[in-house]
Amino acid sequence: MPRYGIAIDTTKCIGCHACKVACQNHNGLEYDQKFNTIYQVDRGKYPSFSKEFVPAQCNHCENAPCERVCPTGAIYTSPEGVVLVHRNRCVGCKYCIEACPYKVRLIDHHEGISVKCWFCIDLVRQGGEPACVTTCPTQVRIFGDLDDPDSRVSRFIAENRAQPLRPDLGTKPKIFYKRS
Ligand code: SF4
Ligand code: SF4
């Protein structure tokens, strides 16, 4: 069984938000609800300055605080290492939203349950890739098996010494970044 993760190369991100929109479209989200956020980091001052765009989404933490605090057992990790929600068990109490240090969860407007990125596991199980991965015009994300040392994602992480966001939190995220 693979253990899925994503490598993100921020040096390629142009901040176009295509990944965010593709994700909203695939998940039927309203325009003001999103699973992907593109943060902008400004460095320096005119005339010597630079911008970095940092796409962020659920990290599918191996040690997931959201899963631990859920009082109904609605949050679980799939055999492929993807953190998912039993939609019929979620009561919308928002404990998981408070517990997530990355602030990537939200309450769905229609169903009143907690939702977030799910690595488009519906597409992945049919041999595809998450919508954010395939839509990006500059191929910022690489999706694949973190346990296979020869996968593109594993090689990219090793070659670029890519790191997760806030590893000090101890949640063991499965999204790794090459930062500019
Ligand atoms: Fe849960 Fe947040 Fe980690 Fe995603 S990033 S698995 S929502 S704690
Ligand atoms: Fe960045 Fe790609 Fe998302 Fe555009 S689609 S914002 S380039 S990650």
Tab-separated table of C-alpha atoms and ligand atoms in Angstrom:
chain	number	residue	atom	x	y	z
A	1	MET	CA	0.000	0.000	0.000
A	2	PRO	CA	1.446	3.442	-0.886
A	3	ARG	CA	1.759	6.235	1.666
A	4	TYR	CA	0.788	9.354	-0.236
A	5	GLY	CA	2.309	12.784	0.076
A	6	ILE	CA	3.031	15.899	-1.948
A	7	ALA	CA	6.166	17.933	-2.596
A	8	ILE	CA	5.606	21.633	-3.300
A	9	ASP	CA	8.204	23.720	-5.135
A	10	THR	CA	7.436	27.316	-4.196
A	11	THR	CA	10.127	28.580	-6.584
A	12	LYS	CA	7.747	27.632	-9.431
A	13	CYS	CA	4.512	29.053	-7.979
A	14	ILE	CA	3.251	32.176	-9.802
A	15	GLY	CA	0.305	32.754	-7.453
A	16	CYS	CA	-2.359	32.248	-10.134
A	17	HIS	CA	-4.758	30.384	-7.758
A	18	ALA	CA	-5.642	27.804	-10.432
A	19	CYS	CA	-5.097	24.999	-7.877
A	20	LYS	CA	-7.495	26.621	-5.421
A	21	VAL	CA	-10.204	27.026	-8.077
A	22	ALA	CA	-9.757	23.484	-9.463
A	23	CYS	CA	-10.088	22.151	-5.929
A	24	GLN	CA	-13.230	24.226	-5.262
A	25	ASN	CA	-14.701	22.958	-8.511
A	26	HIS	CA	-13.915	19.295	-7.801
A	27	ASN	CA	-15.349	19.536	-4.295
A	28	GLY	CA	-18.397	21.668	-5.109
A	29	LEU	CA	-17.272	24.433	-2.726
A	30	GLU	CA	-18.773	27.924	-2.668
A	31	TYR	CA	-16.462	30.729	-3.878
A	32	ASP	CA	-15.727	31.784	-0.263
A	33	GLN	CA	-14.778	28.258	0.915
A	34	LYS	CA	-11.436	26.711	0.016
A	35	PHE	CA	-9.163	23.770	0.819
A	36	ASN	CA	-6.087	25.441	-0.723
A	37	THR	CA	-4.705	28.821	0.360
A	38	ILE	CA	-1.886	30.611	-1.476
A	39	TYR	CA	0.085	32.684	1.037
A	40	GLN	CA	2.264	35.538	-0.188
A	41	VAL	CA	5.586	36.214	1.531
A	42	ASP	CA	7.186	39.599	0.740
A	43	ARG	CA	10.897	40.107	1.302
A	44	GLY	CA	12.938	43.320	1.125
A	45	LYS	CA	11.908	46.805	0.023
A	46	TYR	CA	11.643	48.570	-3.322
A	47	PRO	CA	13.743	48.507	-5.491
A	48	SER	CA	15.247	45.338	-4.061
A	49	PHE	CA	12.437	43.019	-3.125
A	50	SER	CA	11.013	39.570	-3.910
A	51	LYS	CA	7.776	37.642	-3.466
A	52	GLU	CA	7.233	33.992	-2.642
A	53	PHE	CA	3.879	32.238	-3.061
A	54	VAL	CA	3.353	29.343	-0.646
A	55	PRO	CA	0.390	27.051	-1.405
A	56	ALA	CA	-0.970	25.357	1.728
A	57	GLN	CA	-3.569	22.655	2.367
A	58	CYS	CA	-4.169	19.770	4.798
A	59	ASN	CA	-0.846	18.077	5.559
A	60	HIS	CA	-2.373	14.641	6.222
A	61	CYS	CA	-0.382	14.510	9.446
A	62	GLU	CA	0.706	11.087	10.684
A	63	ASN	CA	0.219	12.352	14.205
A	64	ALA	CA	-2.953	14.332	13.495
A	65	PRO	CA	-4.333	16.525	16.322
A	66	CYS	CA	-7.669	16.801	14.504
A	67	GLU	CA	-8.099	13.022	14.593
A	68	ARG	CA	-7.240	12.804	18.295
A	69	VAL	CA	-9.778	15.366	19.485
A	70	CYS	CA	-12.796	14.269	17.432
A	71	PRO	CA	-15.373	13.046	19.991
A	72	THR	CA	-17.298	10.884	17.518
A	73	GLY	CA	-14.411	9.129	15.734
A	74	ALA	CA	-15.403	10.824	12.481
A	75	ILE	CA	-11.797	11.540	11.475
A	76	TYR	CA	-9.612	8.614	10.458
A	77	THR	CA	-6.507	7.808	8.432
A	78	SER	CA	-7.006	5.664	5.328
A	79	PRO	CA	-4.677	2.750	4.486
A	80	GLU	CA	-2.902	5.113	2.053
A	81	GLY	CA	-2.172	7.579	4.880
A	82	VAL	CA	-4.840	10.091	3.851
A	83	VAL	CA	-6.733	11.818	6.693
A	84	LEU	CA	-10.441	11.507	5.880
A	85	VAL	CA	-13.854	12.199	7.453
A	86	HIS	CA	-16.784	9.825	7.932
A	87	ARG	CA	-19.349	12.376	6.781
A	88	ASN	CA	-22.242	10.685	8.574
A	89	ARG	CA	-20.380	10.693	11.920
A	90	CYS	CA	-19.343	14.367	11.990
A	91	VAL	CA	-21.591	16.475	14.241
A	92	GLY	CA	-19.995	19.828	13.321
A	93	CYS	CA	-18.683	20.532	16.852
A	94	LYS	CA	-15.540	22.238	15.415
A	95	TYR	CA	-13.118	20.641	17.907
A	96	CYS	CA	-10.950	19.546	14.962
A	97	ILE	CA	-10.934	23.062	13.531
A	98	GLU	CA	-9.573	24.380	16.826
A	99	ALA	CA	-7.040	21.534	17.127
A	100	CYS	CA	-5.502	21.843	13.643
A	101	PRO	CA	-2.379	24.002	13.987
A	102	TYR	CA	-2.378	24.665	10.225
A	103	LYS	CA	-5.940	26.042	10.189
A	104	VAL	CA	-6.963	24.169	7.037
A	105	ARG	CA	-10.344	22.837	8.156
A	106	LEU	CA	-13.717	24.504	7.653
A	107	ILE	CA	-17.402	23.799	8.077
A	108	ASP	CA	-19.120	23.021	4.789
A	109	HIS	CA	-21.895	25.548	4.085
A	110	HIS	CA	-24.295	22.896	2.766
A	111	GLU	CA	-23.866	19.933	5.124
A	112	GLY	CA	-22.598	21.618	8.326
A	113	ILE	CA	-19.763	19.115	8.676
A	114	SER	CA	-15.978	19.563	8.930
A	115	VAL	CA	-14.222	19.290	5.565
A	116	LYS	CA	-10.755	19.821	4.081
A	117	CYS	CA	-8.373	18.527	1.404
A	118	TRP	CA	-8.678	14.766	0.975
A	119	PHE	CA	-5.968	14.361	-1.707
A	120	CYS	CA	-8.880	13.786	-4.156
A	121	ILE	CA	-8.747	10.146	-3.110
A	122	ASP	CA	-11.680	9.453	-5.448
A	123	LEU	CA	-9.480	10.374	-8.429
A	124	VAL	CA	-6.344	8.762	-6.969
A	125	ARG	CA	-8.022	5.380	-6.461
A	126	GLN	CA	-8.940	5.440	-10.158
A	127	GLY	CA	-5.291	5.962	-11.124
A	128	GLY	CA	-5.404	9.780	-11.286
A	129	GLU	CA	-3.906	12.579	-9.203
A	130	PRO	CA	-5.395	15.350	-7.044
A	131	ALA	CA	-7.001	18.210	-9.002
A	132	CYS	CA	-4.497	20.763	-7.623
A	133	VAL	CA	-1.608	18.674	-8.982
A	134	THR	CA	-2.927	18.233	-12.516
A	135	THR	CA	-4.268	21.796	-12.892
A	136	CYS	CA	-1.168	23.762	-11.917
A	137	PRO	CA	0.286	25.372	-15.076
A	138	THR	CA	3.818	25.347	-13.667
A	139	GLN	CA	3.780	21.880	-12.061
A	140	VAL	CA	4.405	23.153	-8.540
A	141	ARG	CA	3.188	19.939	-6.846
A	142	ILE	CA	4.498	16.378	-7.170
A	143	PHE	CA	2.160	13.714	-5.789
A	144	GLY	CA	3.170	10.147	-5.022
A	145	ASP	CA	4.313	7.405	-2.677
A	146	LEU	CA	6.585	8.621	0.123
A	147	ASP	CA	7.544	5.019	0.957
A	148	ASP	CA	8.955	4.366	-2.516
A	149	PRO	CA	12.470	5.855	-2.620
A	150	ASP	CA	12.343	5.841	-6.447
A	151	SER	CA	9.044	7.755	-6.776
A	152	ARG	CA	9.287	11.286	-8.223
A	153	VAL	CA	8.060	12.772	-4.976
A	154	SER	CA	10.615	10.921	-2.826
A	155	ARG	CA	13.465	11.801	-5.166
A	156	PHE	CA	12.423	15.471	-5.234
A	157	ILE	CA	12.277	15.627	-1.420
A	158	ALA	CA	15.694	13.982	-1.080
A	159	GLU	CA	17.400	16.032	-3.803
A	160	ASN	CA	16.050	19.345	-2.510
A	161	ARG	CA	16.032	18.560	1.195
A	162	ALA	CA	12.378	19.606	1.171
A	163	GLN	CA	10.864	20.189	4.616
A	164	PRO	CA	7.312	20.294	5.983
A	165	LEU	CA	5.823	23.490	7.397
A	166	ARG	CA	6.405	23.801	11.164
A	167	PRO	CA	8.017	20.371	11.773
A	168	ASP	CA	8.560	21.529	15.366
A	169	LEU	CA	4.842	20.953	16.025
A	170	GLY	CA	5.443	17.199	15.894
A	171	THR	CA	2.440	16.388	13.699
A	172	LYS	CA	4.570	14.640	11.021
A	173	PRO	CA	3.053	16.290	7.930
A	174	LYS	CA	3.105	14.570	4.520
A	175	ILE	CA	3.510	17.763	2.509
A	176	PHE	CA	7.098	18.898	1.918
A	177	TYR	CA	8.343	22.236	0.612
A	178	LYS	CA	11.244	23.449	-1.425
A	179	ARG	CA	11.295	27.150	-0.480
A	180	SER	CA	12.779	30.016	-2.492
B	1	SF4	FE1	-5.628	17.376	10.669
B	1	SF4	FE2	-4.762	19.874	10.271
B	1	SF4	FE3	-3.004	17.845	10.160
B	1	SF4	FE4	-4.817	18.145	8.214
B	1	SF4	S1	-3.141	19.593	8.723
B	1	SF4	S2	-4.297	16.204	9.278
B	1	SF4	S3	-6.589	18.953	9.343
B	1	SF4	S4	-4.166	18.519	11.969
B	2	SF4	FE1	0.800	28.276	-7.597
B	2	SF4	FE2	0.273	26.254	-9.276
B	2	SF4	FE3	-1.536	26.986	-7.446
B	2	SF4	FE4	-1.011	28.585	-9.533
B	2	SF4	S1	-1.895	26.549	-9.641
B	2	SF4	S2	-1.208	29.208	-7.403
B	2	SF4	S3	1.164	28.245	-9.783
B	2	SF4	S4	0.471	26.131	-7.069
